[in-house]
Coordinates of C-alpha atoms in Angstrom, one line a residue:
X436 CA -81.9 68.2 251.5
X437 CA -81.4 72.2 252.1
X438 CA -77.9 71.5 253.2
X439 CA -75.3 74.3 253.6
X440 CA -77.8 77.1 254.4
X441 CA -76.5 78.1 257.6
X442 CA -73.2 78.7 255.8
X443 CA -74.0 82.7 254.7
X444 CA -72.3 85.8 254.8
X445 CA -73.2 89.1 256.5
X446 CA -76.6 90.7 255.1
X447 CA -77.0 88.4 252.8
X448 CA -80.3 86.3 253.0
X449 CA -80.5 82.7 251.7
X450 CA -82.8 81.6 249.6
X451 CA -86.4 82.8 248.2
X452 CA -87.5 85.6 249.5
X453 CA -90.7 84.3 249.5
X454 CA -90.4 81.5 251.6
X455 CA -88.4 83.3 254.1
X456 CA -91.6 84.5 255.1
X457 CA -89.9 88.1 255.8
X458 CA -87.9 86.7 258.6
X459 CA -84.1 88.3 258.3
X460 CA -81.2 86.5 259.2
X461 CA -79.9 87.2 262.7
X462 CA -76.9 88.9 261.1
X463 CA -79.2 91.6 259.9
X464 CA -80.1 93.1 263.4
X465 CA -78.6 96.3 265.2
X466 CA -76.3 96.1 267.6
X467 CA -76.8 97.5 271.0
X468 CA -73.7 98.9 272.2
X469 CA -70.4 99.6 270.6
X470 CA -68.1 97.1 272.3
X471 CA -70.9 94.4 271.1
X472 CA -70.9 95.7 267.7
X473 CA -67.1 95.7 267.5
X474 CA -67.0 92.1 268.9
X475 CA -69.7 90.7 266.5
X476 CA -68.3 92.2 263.5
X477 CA -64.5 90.9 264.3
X478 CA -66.6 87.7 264.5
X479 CA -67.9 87.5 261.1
X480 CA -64.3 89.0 259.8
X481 CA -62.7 86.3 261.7
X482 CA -65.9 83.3 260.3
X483 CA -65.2 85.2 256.5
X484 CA -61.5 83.9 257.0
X485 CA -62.3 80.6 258.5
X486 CA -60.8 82.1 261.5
X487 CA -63.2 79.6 263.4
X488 CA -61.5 79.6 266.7
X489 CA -60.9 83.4 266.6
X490 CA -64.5 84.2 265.5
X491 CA -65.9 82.1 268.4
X492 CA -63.8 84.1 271.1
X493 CA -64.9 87.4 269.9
X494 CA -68.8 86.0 269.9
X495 CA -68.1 84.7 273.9
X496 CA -67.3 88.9 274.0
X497 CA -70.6 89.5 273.1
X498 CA -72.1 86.9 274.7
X499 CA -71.0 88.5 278.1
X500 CA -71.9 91.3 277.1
X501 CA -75.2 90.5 276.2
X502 CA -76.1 87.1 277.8
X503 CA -79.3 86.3 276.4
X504 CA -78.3 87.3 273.0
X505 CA -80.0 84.8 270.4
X506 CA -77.9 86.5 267.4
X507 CA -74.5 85.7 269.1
X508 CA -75.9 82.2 269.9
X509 CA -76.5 81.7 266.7
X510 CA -73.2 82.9 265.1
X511 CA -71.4 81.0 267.8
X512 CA -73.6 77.4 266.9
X513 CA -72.4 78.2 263.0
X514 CA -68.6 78.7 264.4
X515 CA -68.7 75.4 266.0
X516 CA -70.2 73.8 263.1
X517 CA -67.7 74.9 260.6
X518 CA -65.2 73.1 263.2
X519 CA -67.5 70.0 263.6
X520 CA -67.9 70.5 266.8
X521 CA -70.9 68.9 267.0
X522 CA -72.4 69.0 270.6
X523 CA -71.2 72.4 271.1
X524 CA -72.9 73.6 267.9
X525 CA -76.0 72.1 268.7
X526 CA -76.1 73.5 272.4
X527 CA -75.3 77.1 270.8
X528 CA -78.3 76.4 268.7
X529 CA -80.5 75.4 271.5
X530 CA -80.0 78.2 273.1
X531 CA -80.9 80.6 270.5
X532 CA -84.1 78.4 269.8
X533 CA -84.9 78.9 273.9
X534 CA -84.5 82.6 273.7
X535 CA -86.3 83.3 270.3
X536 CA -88.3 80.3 269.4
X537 CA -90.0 82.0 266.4
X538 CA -86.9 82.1 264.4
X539 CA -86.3 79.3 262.1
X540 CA -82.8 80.3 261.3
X541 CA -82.2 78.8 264.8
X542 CA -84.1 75.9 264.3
X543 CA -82.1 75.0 260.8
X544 CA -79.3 75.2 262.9
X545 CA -80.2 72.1 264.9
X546 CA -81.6 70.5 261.7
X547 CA -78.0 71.0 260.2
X548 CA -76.5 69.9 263.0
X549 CA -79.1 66.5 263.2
X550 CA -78.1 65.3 259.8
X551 CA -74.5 65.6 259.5
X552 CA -74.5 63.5 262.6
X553 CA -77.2 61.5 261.9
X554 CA -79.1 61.6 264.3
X555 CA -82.4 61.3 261.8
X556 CA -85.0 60.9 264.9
X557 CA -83.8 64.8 266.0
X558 CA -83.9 66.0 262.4
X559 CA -87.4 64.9 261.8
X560 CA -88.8 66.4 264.9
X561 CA -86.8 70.0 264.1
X562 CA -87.9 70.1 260.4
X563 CA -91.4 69.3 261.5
X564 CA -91.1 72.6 263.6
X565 CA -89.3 75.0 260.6
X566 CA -92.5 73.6 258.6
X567 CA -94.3 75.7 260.7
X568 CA -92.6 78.5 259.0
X569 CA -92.1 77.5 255.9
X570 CA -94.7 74.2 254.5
X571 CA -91.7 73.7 251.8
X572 CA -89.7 72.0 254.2
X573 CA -91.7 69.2 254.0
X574 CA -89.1 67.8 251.1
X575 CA -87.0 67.4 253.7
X576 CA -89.1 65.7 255.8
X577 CA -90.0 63.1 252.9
X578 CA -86.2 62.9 252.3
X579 CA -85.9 62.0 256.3
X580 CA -88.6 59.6 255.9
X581 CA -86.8 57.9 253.0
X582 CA -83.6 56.9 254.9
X583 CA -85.1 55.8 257.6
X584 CA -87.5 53.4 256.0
X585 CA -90.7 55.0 257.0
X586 CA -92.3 54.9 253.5
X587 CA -96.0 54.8 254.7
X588 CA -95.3 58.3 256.1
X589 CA -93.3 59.3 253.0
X590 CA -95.7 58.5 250.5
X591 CA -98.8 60.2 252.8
X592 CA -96.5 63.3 252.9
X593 CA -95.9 63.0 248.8
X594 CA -99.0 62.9 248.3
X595 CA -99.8 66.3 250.4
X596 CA -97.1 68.2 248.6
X597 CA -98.0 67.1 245.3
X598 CA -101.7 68.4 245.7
X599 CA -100.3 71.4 247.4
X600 CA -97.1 71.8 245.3
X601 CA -97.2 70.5 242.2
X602 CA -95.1 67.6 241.3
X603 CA -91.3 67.2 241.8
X604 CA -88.6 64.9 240.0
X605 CA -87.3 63.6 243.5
X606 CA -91.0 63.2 244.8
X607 CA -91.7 61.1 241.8
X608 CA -88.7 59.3 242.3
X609 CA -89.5 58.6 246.2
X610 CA -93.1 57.6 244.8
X611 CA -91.6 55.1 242.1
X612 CA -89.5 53.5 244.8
X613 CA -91.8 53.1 247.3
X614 CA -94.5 52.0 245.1
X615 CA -92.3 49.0 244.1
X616 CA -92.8 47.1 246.8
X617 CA -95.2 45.0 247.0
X618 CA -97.4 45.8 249.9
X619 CA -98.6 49.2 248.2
X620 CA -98.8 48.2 244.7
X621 CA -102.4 47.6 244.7
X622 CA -103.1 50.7 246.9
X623 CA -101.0 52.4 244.3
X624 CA -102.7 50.9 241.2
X625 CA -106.2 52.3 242.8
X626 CA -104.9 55.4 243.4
X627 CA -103.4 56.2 239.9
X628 CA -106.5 54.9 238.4
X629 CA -108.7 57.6 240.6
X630 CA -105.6 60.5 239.4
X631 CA -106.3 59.6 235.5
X632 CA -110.3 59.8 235.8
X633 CA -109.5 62.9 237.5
X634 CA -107.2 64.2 235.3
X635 CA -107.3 62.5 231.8
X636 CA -103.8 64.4 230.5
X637 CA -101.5 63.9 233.3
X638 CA -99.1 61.7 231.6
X639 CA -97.1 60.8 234.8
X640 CA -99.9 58.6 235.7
X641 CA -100.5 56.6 232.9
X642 CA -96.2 56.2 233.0
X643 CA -96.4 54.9 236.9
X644 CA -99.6 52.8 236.4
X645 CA -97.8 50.9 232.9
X646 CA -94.8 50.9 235.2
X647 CA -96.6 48.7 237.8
X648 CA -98.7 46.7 235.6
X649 CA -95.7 46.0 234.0
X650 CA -93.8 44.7 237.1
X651 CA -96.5 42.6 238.1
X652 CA -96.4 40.6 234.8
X653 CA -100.0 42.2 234.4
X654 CA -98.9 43.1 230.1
X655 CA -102.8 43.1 228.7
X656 CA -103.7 45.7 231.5
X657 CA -100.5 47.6 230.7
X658 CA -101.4 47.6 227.2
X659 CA -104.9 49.2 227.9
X660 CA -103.2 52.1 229.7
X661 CA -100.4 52.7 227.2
X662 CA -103.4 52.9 224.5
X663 CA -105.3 54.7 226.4
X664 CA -102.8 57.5 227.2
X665 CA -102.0 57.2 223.4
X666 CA -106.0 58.2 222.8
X667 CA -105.4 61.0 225.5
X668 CA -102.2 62.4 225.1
X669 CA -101.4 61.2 221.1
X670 CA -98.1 62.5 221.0
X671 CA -97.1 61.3 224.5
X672 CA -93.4 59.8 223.5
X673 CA -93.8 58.2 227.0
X674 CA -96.2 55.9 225.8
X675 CA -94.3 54.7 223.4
X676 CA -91.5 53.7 225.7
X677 CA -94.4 51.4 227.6
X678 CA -95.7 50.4 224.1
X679 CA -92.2 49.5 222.6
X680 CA -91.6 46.8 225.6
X681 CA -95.7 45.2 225.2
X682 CA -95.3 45.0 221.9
X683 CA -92.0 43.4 221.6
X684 CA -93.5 40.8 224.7
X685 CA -96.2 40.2 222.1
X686 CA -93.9 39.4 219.3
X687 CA -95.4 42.5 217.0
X688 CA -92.1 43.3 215.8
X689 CA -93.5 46.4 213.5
X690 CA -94.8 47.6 216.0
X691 CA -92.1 47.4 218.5
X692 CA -90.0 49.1 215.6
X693 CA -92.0 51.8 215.3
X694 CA -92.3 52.2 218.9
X695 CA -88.9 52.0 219.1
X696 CA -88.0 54.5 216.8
X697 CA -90.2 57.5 218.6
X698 CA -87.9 56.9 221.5
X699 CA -84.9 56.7 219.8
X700 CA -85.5 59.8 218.2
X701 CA -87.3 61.5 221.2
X702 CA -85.5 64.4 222.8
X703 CA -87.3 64.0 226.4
X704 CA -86.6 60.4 226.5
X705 CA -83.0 60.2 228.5
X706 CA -80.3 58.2 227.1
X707 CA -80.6 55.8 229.4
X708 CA -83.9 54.3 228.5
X709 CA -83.0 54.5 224.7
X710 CA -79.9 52.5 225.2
X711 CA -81.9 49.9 227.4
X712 CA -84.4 50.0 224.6
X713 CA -82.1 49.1 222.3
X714 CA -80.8 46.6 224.4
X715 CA -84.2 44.8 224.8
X716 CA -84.0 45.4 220.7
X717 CA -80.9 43.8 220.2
X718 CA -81.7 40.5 222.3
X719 CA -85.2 40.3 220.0
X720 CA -83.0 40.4 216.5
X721 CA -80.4 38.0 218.0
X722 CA -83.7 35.3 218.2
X723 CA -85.0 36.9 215.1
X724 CA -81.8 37.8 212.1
X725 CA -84.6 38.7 210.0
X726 CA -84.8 42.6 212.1
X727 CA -81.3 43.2 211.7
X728 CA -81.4 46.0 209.5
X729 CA -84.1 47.7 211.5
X730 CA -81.1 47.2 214.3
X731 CA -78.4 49.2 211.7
X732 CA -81.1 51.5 211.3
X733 CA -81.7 51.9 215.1
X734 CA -78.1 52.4 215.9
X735 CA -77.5 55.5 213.6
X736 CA -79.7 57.2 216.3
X737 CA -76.7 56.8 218.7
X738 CA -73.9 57.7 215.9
X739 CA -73.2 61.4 218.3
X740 CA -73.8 59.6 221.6
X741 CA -70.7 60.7 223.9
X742 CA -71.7 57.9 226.8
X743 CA -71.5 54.7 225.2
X744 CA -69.9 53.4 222.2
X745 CA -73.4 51.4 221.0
X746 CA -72.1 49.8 217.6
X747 CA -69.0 48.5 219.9
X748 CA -70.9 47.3 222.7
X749 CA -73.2 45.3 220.0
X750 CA -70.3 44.0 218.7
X751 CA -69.2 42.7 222.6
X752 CA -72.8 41.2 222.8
X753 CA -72.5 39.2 219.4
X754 CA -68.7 38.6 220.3
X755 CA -69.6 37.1 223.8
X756 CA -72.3 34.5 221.8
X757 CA -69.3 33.6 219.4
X758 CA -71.0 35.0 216.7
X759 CA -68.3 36.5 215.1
X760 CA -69.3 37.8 211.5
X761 CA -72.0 40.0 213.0
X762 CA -69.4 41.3 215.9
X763 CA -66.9 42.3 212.9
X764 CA -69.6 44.3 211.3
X765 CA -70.3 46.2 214.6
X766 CA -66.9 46.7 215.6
X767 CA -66.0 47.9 211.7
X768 CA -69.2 50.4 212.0
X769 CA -67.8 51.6 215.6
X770 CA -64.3 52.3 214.0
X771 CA -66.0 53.9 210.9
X772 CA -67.7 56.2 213.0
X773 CA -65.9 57.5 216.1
X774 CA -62.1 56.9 215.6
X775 CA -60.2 54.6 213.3
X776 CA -57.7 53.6 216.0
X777 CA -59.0 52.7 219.3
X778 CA -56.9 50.8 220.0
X779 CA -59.6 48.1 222.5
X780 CA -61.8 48.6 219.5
X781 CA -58.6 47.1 217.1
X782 CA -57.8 44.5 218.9
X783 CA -61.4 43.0 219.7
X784 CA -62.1 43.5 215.8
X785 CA -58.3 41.3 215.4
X786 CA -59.7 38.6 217.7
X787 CA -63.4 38.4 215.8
X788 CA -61.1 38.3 212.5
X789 CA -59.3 35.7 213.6
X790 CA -62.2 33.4 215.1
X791 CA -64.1 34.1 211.7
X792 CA -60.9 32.9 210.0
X793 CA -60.4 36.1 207.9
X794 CA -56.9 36.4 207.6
X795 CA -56.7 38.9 204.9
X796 CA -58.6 42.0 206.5
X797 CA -56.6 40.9 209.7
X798 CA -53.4 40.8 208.5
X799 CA -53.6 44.1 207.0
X800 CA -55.7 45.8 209.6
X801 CA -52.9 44.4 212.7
X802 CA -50.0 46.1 209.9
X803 CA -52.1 49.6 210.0
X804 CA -52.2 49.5 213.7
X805 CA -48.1 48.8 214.2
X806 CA -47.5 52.2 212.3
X807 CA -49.9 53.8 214.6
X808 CA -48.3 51.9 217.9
X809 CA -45.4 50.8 217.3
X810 CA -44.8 49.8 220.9
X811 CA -48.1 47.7 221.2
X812 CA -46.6 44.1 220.7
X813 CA -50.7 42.8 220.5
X814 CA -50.6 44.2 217.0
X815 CA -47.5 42.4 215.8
X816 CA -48.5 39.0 216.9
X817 CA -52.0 39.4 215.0
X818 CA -50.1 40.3 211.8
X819 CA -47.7 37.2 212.3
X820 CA -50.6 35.0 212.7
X821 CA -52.1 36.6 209.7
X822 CA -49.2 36.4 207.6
X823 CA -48.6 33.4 208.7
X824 CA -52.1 31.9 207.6
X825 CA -51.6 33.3 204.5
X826 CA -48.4 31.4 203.9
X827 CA -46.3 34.8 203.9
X828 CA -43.9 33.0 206.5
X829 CA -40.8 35.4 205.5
X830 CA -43.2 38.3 206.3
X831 CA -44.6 36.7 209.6
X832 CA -40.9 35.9 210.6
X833 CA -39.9 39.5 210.4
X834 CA -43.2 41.1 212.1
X835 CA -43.0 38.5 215.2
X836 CA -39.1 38.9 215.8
X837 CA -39.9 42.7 216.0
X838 CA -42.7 42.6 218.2
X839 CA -40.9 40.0 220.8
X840 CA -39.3 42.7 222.1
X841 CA -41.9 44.2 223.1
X842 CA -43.5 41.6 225.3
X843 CA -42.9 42.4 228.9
X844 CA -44.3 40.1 231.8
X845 CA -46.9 38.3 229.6
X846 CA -45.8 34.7 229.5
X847 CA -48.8 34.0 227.8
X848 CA -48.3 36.6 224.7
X849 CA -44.7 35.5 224.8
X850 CA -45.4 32.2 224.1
X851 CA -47.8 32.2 221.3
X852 CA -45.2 34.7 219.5
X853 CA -42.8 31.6 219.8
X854 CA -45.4 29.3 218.7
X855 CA -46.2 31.9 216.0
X856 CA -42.3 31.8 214.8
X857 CA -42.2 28.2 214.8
X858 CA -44.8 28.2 212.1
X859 CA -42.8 30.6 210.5
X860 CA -39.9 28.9 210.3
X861 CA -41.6 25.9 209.6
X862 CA -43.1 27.5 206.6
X863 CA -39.6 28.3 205.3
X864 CA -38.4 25.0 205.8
X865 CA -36.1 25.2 209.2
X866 CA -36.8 22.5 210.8
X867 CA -34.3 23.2 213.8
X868 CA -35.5 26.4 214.1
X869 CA -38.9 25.3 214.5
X870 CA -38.5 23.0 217.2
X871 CA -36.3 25.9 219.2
X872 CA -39.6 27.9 219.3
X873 CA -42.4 25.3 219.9
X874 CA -39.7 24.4 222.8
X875 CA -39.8 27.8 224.5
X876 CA -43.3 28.0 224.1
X877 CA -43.9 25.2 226.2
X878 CA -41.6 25.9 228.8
X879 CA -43.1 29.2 228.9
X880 CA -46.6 27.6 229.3
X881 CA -45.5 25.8 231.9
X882 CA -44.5 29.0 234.0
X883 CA -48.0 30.8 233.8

């Protein structure tokens, strides 16, 4: 939406000049007398100041002066806009509109007015009359369309400004969502079929048409498009992002890989489709192990990405289906290459340790991570586990005592750190001792 472009300063004209279709903002004409002209320009002082109250006063000057001033109309309408005054804004607006109807400053004045209220019904009938003076508007008419469900209407109007236009990103997007729906998918389907015989190398087409072949489980007819814009457009990475998906459907794994690694590596592609490619990847290799070093492979693609941690969140998804070797690889790869000690990262590696029974790389990993927080009692229960697993009980003893103190309002942590110490001390043979511990940890149990 052109939003904000009554909001301007004196002589200064918004936009392109060539879609103002030399019409000059109201601010730019003479003024008549001198008491008007010393009125209206204490009015835009005041407006440049956000004077707002002041500004209107001095326009009601000239406004008396001059009672069938459109200008001072129009400054006034801006005033009570800036002050939400909503239904004195739009009747300052009006009234410029009724005394110079060929202006479309005055009618974006309404407009603006219309869609901060939202009153959508009143902004479609104003922007259908600034179209008269500018086609361009038209966007904003499709936008209007859009949030009030009138998608027939929308898509006709797409379709105008595209042949007229060009293509836009947001009238592709309207056209994606609308399409969706059911009821026009066919009519779409028939339409981007007539656009490609048209018009053999406009990708976009063969993208929307896989698109809704896809979604209607149609994957042999998406398949012929995605080939066929391969034949057209040969170094369309698009296609590839179509082909990736039908081949991995298909169970053609080599040829999901190599699709997979255009995108990947594709500098148009955004990161959002390579990561749900990957995605689609990762839940093929967990069915099939045998792929999972074309998934290493695939991952070093993401080794800069700033968004998403990838080799952690493989190592959540392998975590999450308890297969806990794999997740330990993912998470060791994640710590390798962005930082060492993050600290989530650290202790979802200690729990995969722990559940893979690899006490060792645990123990010393949880010991590391003490030095670098000291505070963080998570870090000395994993090393008094470990040590204790590793019959170091003297070692586990000391680790767990220190880290108690740390445990603040987690009965649940609390306890298994008395559990923990009971094994200790059951390891060195105090029998008393032991029971004092498993004791607490039960009554602590009992309070969660």
């Amino acid at each position: 939406m052109k939003k904000g472009i009554l909001i301007i300063l004196f002589f200064v004209l918004l936009g392109n000049s060539n879609t103002i279709l030399a019409q000059t903002e109201p601010e730019d004409i003479a003024m008549a007398t001198d008491d008007y002209q010393d009125a209206f320009y204490e009015s835009l002082k005041q407006k440049g100041i956000e004077n707002y109250d002041k500004a209107i006063a001095s326009l009601d000057k000239c406004i008396k002066l001059k009672p069938n001033d459109a200008v001072a109309y129009f400054e006034l309408g801006k005033n009570y806009l800036a002050l939400k005054d909503y239904k004195n804004a739009q009747d300052a607006f009006e009234k410029a509109t009724q005394l110079n109807p060929k202006n479309k400053w005055y009618w974006l004045g309404i407009y603006d007015v219309s869609y901060e209220t939202k009153n959508y019904p009143l902004a479609i009938e104003t922007i259908q009359k600034i179209m008269v003076f500018d086609e361009e508007y038209k966007d904003d008419l499709i936008s209007l369309y859009m949030i009030t469900n009138q998608f027939d209407k929308a898509l006709t109007a797409i379709n105008e400004m595209n042949d007229k236009f060009g293509k836009s990103e947001d009238r592709e997007r309207y056209k994606i969502q609308i399409l969706s729906q059911g009821k026009y998918e066919d009519a779409a389907i028939t339409n981007l079929i007539d656009q490609i015989k048209k018009n053999p190398k406009e990708e976009s087409n063969y993208v929307n048409l896989i698109f809704l072949y896809s979604k209607a489980e149609e994957t042999e007819k998406a398949l012929e498009i995605a080939k066929q814009l391969s034949k057209e457009i040969p170094d369309s990475e698009w296609a590839q992002v179509s082909l990736f998906k039908v081949y991995l459907d298909a169970n053609q794994a080599d040829k999901a890989i190599k699709s997979m690694n255009i995108v990947l590596s594709s500098s148009k592609i955004d990161s959002k489709i390579k990561h749900r490619t990957l995605n689609e990847f990762l839940i093929y290799v967990n069915k099939n192990p045998q792929y999972a070093p074309d998934l290493e492979k695939a991952i070093a693609y993401f080794d800069n990405d700033k968004e998403i941690d990838v080799a952690k969140e493989i190592g959540k998804f392998y975590h999450g289906k308890g297969q806990f070797e794999s997740a330990i690889k993912y998470y060791e790869k994640d710590l390798k290459t962005n930082s060492e000690t993050d600290r989530e990262t650290n202790l979802l590696l200690l729990d995969a340790y722990t559940q893979a029974k690899q006490f060792a790389p645990m123990t010393k990993r949880a010991m590391n991570m003490i030095e670098v927080y000291p505070s963080q009692p998570q870090f000395y229960y994993y090393a008094g586990l470990g040590n204790n697993q590793l019959k170091q009980f003297k070692n586990a003893k000391t680790v767990l005592e220190m880290g108690l103190d740390y445990v603040v309002d987690d009965k649940k942590l609390e306890a298994n750190f008395n559990i923990q110490l009971g094994e200790a001390y059951n390891g060195l043979g105090d029998a008393k001792k032991k029971e004092e511990y498993f004791l607490k940890a039960n009554e602590l149990l009992k309070q969660k």
